[in-house]
């Protein structure tokens, strides 16, 4: 994280949510809202967005997951592609 924060071409926004986004690849305009002060908004012009949410993998208990080989998560899909090269 320190290397990313210290990089001259990268800006990291903590405690921030995206409240607006428009544009196309290479030319985006995004409005960011501070979660601690919702009135504080910043508009950023950029070409690429990396959104890190801190998500966790979901293990479903329905829709025949684990019972039918045709039902799998995106992580299962990735593993199958790595192992077999085909799904």
mmCIF file with all atom_site columns, C-alpha atoms in Angstrom:
data_model
loop_
_atom_site.group_PDB
_atom_site.id
_atom_site.type_symbol
_atom_site.label_atom_id
_atom_site.label_alt_id
_atom_site.label_comp_id
_atom_site.label_asym_id
_atom_site.label_entity_id
_atom_site.label_seq_id
_atom_site.pdbx_PDB_ins_code
_atom_site.Cartn_x
_atom_site.Cartn_y
_atom_site.Cartn_z
_atom_site.occupancy
_atom_site.B_iso_or_equiv
_atom_site.pdbx_formal_charge
_atom_site.auth_seq_id
_atom_site.auth_comp_id
_atom_site.auth_asym_id
_atom_site.auth_atom_id
_atom_site.pdbx_PDB_model_num
ATOM 1  C CA . UNK A 1 1  ? 0.000   0.000   0.000   1.00 0.00 ? 1  UNK A CA 1
ATOM 2  C CA . UNK A 1 2  ? 2.825   2.395   0.797   1.00 0.00 ? 2  UNK A CA 1
ATOM 3  C CA . UNK A 1 3  ? 4.330   1.980   -2.684  1.00 0.00 ? 3  UNK A CA 1
ATOM 4  C CA . UNK A 1 4  ? 0.960   2.765   -4.234  1.00 0.00 ? 4  UNK A CA 1
ATOM 5  C CA . UNK A 1 5  ? 0.379   5.802   -2.000  1.00 0.00 ? 5  UNK A CA 1
ATOM 6  C CA . UNK A 1 6  ? 3.882   7.097   -2.731  1.00 0.00 ? 6  UNK A CA 1
ATOM 7  C CA . UNK A 1 7  ? 3.559   6.692   -6.515  1.00 0.00 ? 7  UNK A CA 1
ATOM 8  C CA . UNK A 1 8  ? 3.475   10.061  -8.291  1.00 0.00 ? 8  UNK A CA 1
ATOM 9  C CA . UNK A 1 9  ? 0.795   8.965   -10.793 1.00 0.00 ? 9  UNK A CA 1
ATOM 10 C CA . UNK A 1 10 ? -1.623  7.315   -8.333  1.00 0.00 ? 10 UNK A CA 1
ATOM 11 C CA . UNK A 1 11 ? -4.082  8.986   -5.970  1.00 0.00 ? 11 UNK A CA 1
ATOM 12 C CA . UNK A 1 12 ? -5.682  6.871   -3.233  1.00 0.00 ? 12 UNK A CA 1
ATOM 13 C CA . UNK A 1 13 ? -9.010  8.029   -1.765  1.00 0.00 ? 13 UNK A CA 1
ATOM 14 C CA . UNK A 1 14 ? -9.890  6.465   1.615   1.00 0.00 ? 14 UNK A CA 1
ATOM 15 C CA . UNK A 1 15 ? -13.350 6.633   3.267   1.00 0.00 ? 15 UNK A CA 1
ATOM 16 C CA . UNK A 1 16 ? -14.790 7.707   -0.059  1.00 0.00 ? 16 UNK A CA 1
ATOM 17 C CA . UNK A 1 17 ? -17.738 6.621   -2.146  1.00 0.00 ? 17 UNK A CA 1
ATOM 18 C CA . UNK A 1 18 ? -18.434 7.232   -5.818  1.00 0.00 ? 18 UNK A CA 1
ATOM 19 C CA . UNK A 1 19 ? -21.505 9.468   -6.130  1.00 0.00 ? 19 UNK A CA 1
ATOM 20 C CA . UNK A 1 20 ? -21.301 10.055  -9.883  1.00 0.00 ? 20 UNK A CA 1
ATOM 21 C CA . UNK A 1 21 ? -19.433 8.711   -12.894 1.00 0.00 ? 21 UNK A CA 1
ATOM 22 C CA . UNK A 1 22 ? -19.487 9.547   -16.615 1.00 0.00 ? 22 UNK A CA 1
ATOM 23 C CA . UNK A 1 23 ? -17.280 9.124   -19.638 1.00 0.00 ? 23 UNK A CA 1
ATOM 24 C CA . UNK A 1 24 ? -15.522 6.328   -21.467 1.00 0.00 ? 24 UNK A CA 1
ATOM 25 C CA . UNK A 1 25 ? -12.235 4.402   -21.362 1.00 0.00 ? 25 UNK A CA 1
ATOM 26 C CA . UNK A 1 26 ? -9.417  6.911   -21.174 1.00 0.00 ? 26 UNK A CA 1
ATOM 27 C CA . UNK A 1 27 ? -11.682 9.856   -20.342 1.00 0.00 ? 27 UNK A CA 1
ATOM 28 C CA . UNK A 1 28 ? -13.742 9.549   -17.149 1.00 0.00 ? 28 UNK A CA 1
ATOM 29 C CA . UNK A 1 29 ? -15.105 12.169  -14.773 1.00 0.00 ? 29 UNK A CA 1
ATOM 30 C CA . UNK A 1 30 ? -16.006 10.848  -11.334 1.00 0.00 ? 30 UNK A CA 1
ATOM 31 C CA . UNK A 1 31 ? -17.492 12.616  -8.339  1.00 0.00 ? 31 UNK A CA 1
ATOM 32 C CA . UNK A 1 32 ? -16.239 11.321  -4.982  1.00 0.00 ? 32 UNK A CA 1
ATOM 33 C CA . UNK A 1 33 ? -17.996 11.905  -1.675  1.00 0.00 ? 33 UNK A CA 1
ATOM 34 C CA . UNK A 1 34 ? -16.242 11.802  1.696   1.00 0.00 ? 34 UNK A CA 1
ATOM 35 C CA . UNK A 1 35 ? -18.024 9.264   3.950   1.00 0.00 ? 35 UNK A CA 1
ATOM 36 C CA . UNK A 1 36 ? -17.163 11.243  7.105   1.00 0.00 ? 36 UNK A CA 1
ATOM 37 C CA . UNK A 1 37 ? -18.308 14.580  5.615   1.00 0.00 ? 37 UNK A CA 1
ATOM 38 C CA . UNK A 1 38 ? -20.930 13.894  2.902   1.00 0.00 ? 38 UNK A CA 1
ATOM 39 C CA . UNK A 1 39 ? -20.937 17.566  1.902   1.00 0.00 ? 39 UNK A CA 1
ATOM 40 C CA . UNK A 1 40 ? -17.291 17.306  0.856   1.00 0.00 ? 40 UNK A CA 1
ATOM 41 C CA . UNK A 1 41 ? -17.237 16.259  -2.805  1.00 0.00 ? 41 UNK A CA 1
ATOM 42 C CA . UNK A 1 42 ? -14.349 16.085  -5.245  1.00 0.00 ? 42 UNK A CA 1
ATOM 43 C CA . UNK A 1 43 ? -14.525 15.716  -9.024  1.00 0.00 ? 43 UNK A CA 1
ATOM 44 C CA . UNK A 1 44 ? -11.664 13.805  -10.631 1.00 0.00 ? 44 UNK A CA 1
ATOM 45 C CA . UNK A 1 45 ? -10.701 13.542  -14.325 1.00 0.00 ? 45 UNK A CA 1
ATOM 46 C CA . UNK A 1 46 ? -9.040  10.187  -15.045 1.00 0.00 ? 46 UNK A CA 1
ATOM 47 C CA . UNK A 1 47 ? -8.448  7.455   -17.588 1.00 0.00 ? 47 UNK A CA 1
ATOM 48 C CA . UNK A 1 48 ? -8.660  4.367   -15.360 1.00 0.00 ? 48 UNK A CA 1
ATOM 49 C CA . UNK A 1 49 ? -10.403 3.417   -12.099 1.00 0.00 ? 49 UNK A CA 1
ATOM 50 C CA . UNK A 1 50 ? -9.428  0.715   -9.618  1.00 0.00 ? 50 UNK A CA 1
ATOM 51 C CA . UNK A 1 51 ? -12.114 0.130   -6.997  1.00 0.00 ? 51 UNK A CA 1
ATOM 52 C CA . UNK A 1 52 ? -11.102 -1.911  -3.942  1.00 0.00 ? 52 UNK A CA 1
ATOM 53 C CA . UNK A 1 53 ? -14.076 -2.753  -1.744  1.00 0.00 ? 53 UNK A CA 1
ATOM 54 C CA . UNK A 1 54 ? -12.708 -5.315  0.696   1.00 0.00 ? 54 UNK A CA 1
ATOM 55 C CA . UNK A 1 55 ? -15.220 -7.899  -0.472  1.00 0.00 ? 55 UNK A CA 1
ATOM 56 C CA . UNK A 1 56 ? -15.320 -11.516 0.695   1.00 0.00 ? 56 UNK A CA 1
ATOM 57 C CA . UNK A 1 57 ? -16.086 -14.615 -1.397  1.00 0.00 ? 57 UNK A CA 1
ATOM 58 C CA . UNK A 1 58 ? -19.697 -15.801 -1.194  1.00 0.00 ? 58 UNK A CA 1
ATOM 59 C CA . UNK A 1 59 ? -20.433 -19.497 -0.724  1.00 0.00 ? 59 UNK A CA 1
ATOM 60 C CA . UNK A 1 60 ? -24.073 -19.974 -1.724  1.00 0.00 ? 60 UNK A CA 1
ATOM 61 C CA . UNK A 1 61 ? -26.300 -22.479 0.034   1.00 0.00 ? 61 UNK A CA 1
ATOM 62 C CA . UNK A 1 62 ? -29.018 -22.449 -2.611  1.00 0.00 ? 62 UNK A CA 1
ATOM 63 C CA . UNK A 1 63 ? -29.555 -22.787 -6.370  1.00 0.00 ? 63 UNK A CA 1
ATOM 64 C CA . UNK A 1 64 ? -28.044 -26.314 -6.307  1.00 0.00 ? 64 UNK A CA 1
ATOM 65 C CA . UNK A 1 65 ? -24.557 -24.976 -5.527  1.00 0.00 ? 65 UNK A CA 1
ATOM 66 C CA . UNK A 1 66 ? -22.437 -27.955 -4.462  1.00 0.00 ? 66 UNK A CA 1
ATOM 67 C CA . UNK A 1 67 ? -25.085 -30.372 -5.750  1.00 0.00 ? 67 UNK A CA 1
ATOM 68 C CA . UNK A 1 68 ? -24.942 -29.738 -9.499  1.00 0.00 ? 68 UNK A CA 1
ATOM 69 C CA . UNK A 1 69 ? -21.572 -29.429 -11.265 1.00 0.00 ? 69 UNK A CA 1
ATOM 70 C CA . UNK A 1 70 ? -23.053 -26.826 -13.626 1.00 0.00 ? 70 UNK A CA 1
ATOM 71 C CA . UNK A 1 71 ? -23.630 -24.351 -10.775 1.00 0.00 ? 71 UNK A CA 1
ATOM 72 C CA . UNK A 1 72 ? -20.489 -22.522 -9.627  1.00 0.00 ? 72 UNK A CA 1
ATOM 73 C CA . UNK A 1 73 ? -19.177 -19.145 -8.476  1.00 0.00 ? 73 UNK A CA 1
ATOM 74 C CA . UNK A 1 74 ? -16.839 -16.882 -10.426 1.00 0.00 ? 74 UNK A CA 1
ATOM 75 C CA . UNK A 1 75 ? -13.934 -18.086 -8.243  1.00 0.00 ? 75 UNK A CA 1
ATOM 76 C CA . UNK A 1 76 ? -14.826 -21.697 -9.062  1.00 0.00 ? 76 UNK A CA 1
ATOM 77 C CA . UNK A 1 77 ? -14.941 -20.677 -12.722 1.00 0.00 ? 77 UNK A CA 1
ATOM 78 C CA . UNK A 1 78 ? -11.424 -19.177 -12.489 1.00 0.00 ? 78 UNK A CA 1
ATOM 79 C CA . UNK A 1 79 ? -10.085 -22.374 -10.912 1.00 0.00 ? 79 UNK A CA 1
ATOM 80 C CA . UNK A 1 80 ? -11.686 -24.543 -13.585 1.00 0.00 ? 80 UNK A CA 1
ATOM 81 C CA . UNK A 1 81 ? -10.130 -22.422 -16.311 1.00 0.00 ? 81 UNK A CA 1
ATOM 82 C CA . UNK A 1 82 ? -6.696  -22.698 -14.675 1.00 0.00 ? 82 UNK A CA 1
ATOM 83 C CA . UNK A 1 83 ? -6.967  -26.465 -14.217 1.00 0.00 ? 83 UNK A CA 1
ATOM 84 C CA . UNK A 1 84 ? -8.672  -27.492 -17.434 1.00 0.00 ? 84 UNK A CA 1
ATOM 85 C CA . UNK A 1 85 ? -8.323  -24.489 -19.715 1.00 0.00 ? 85 UNK A CA 1
ATOM 86 C CA . UNK A 1 86 ? -11.981 -25.042 -20.546 1.00 0.00 ? 86 UNK A CA 1
ATOM 87 C CA . UNK A 1 87 ? -15.276 -25.094 -18.677 1.00 0.00 ? 87 UNK A CA 1
#
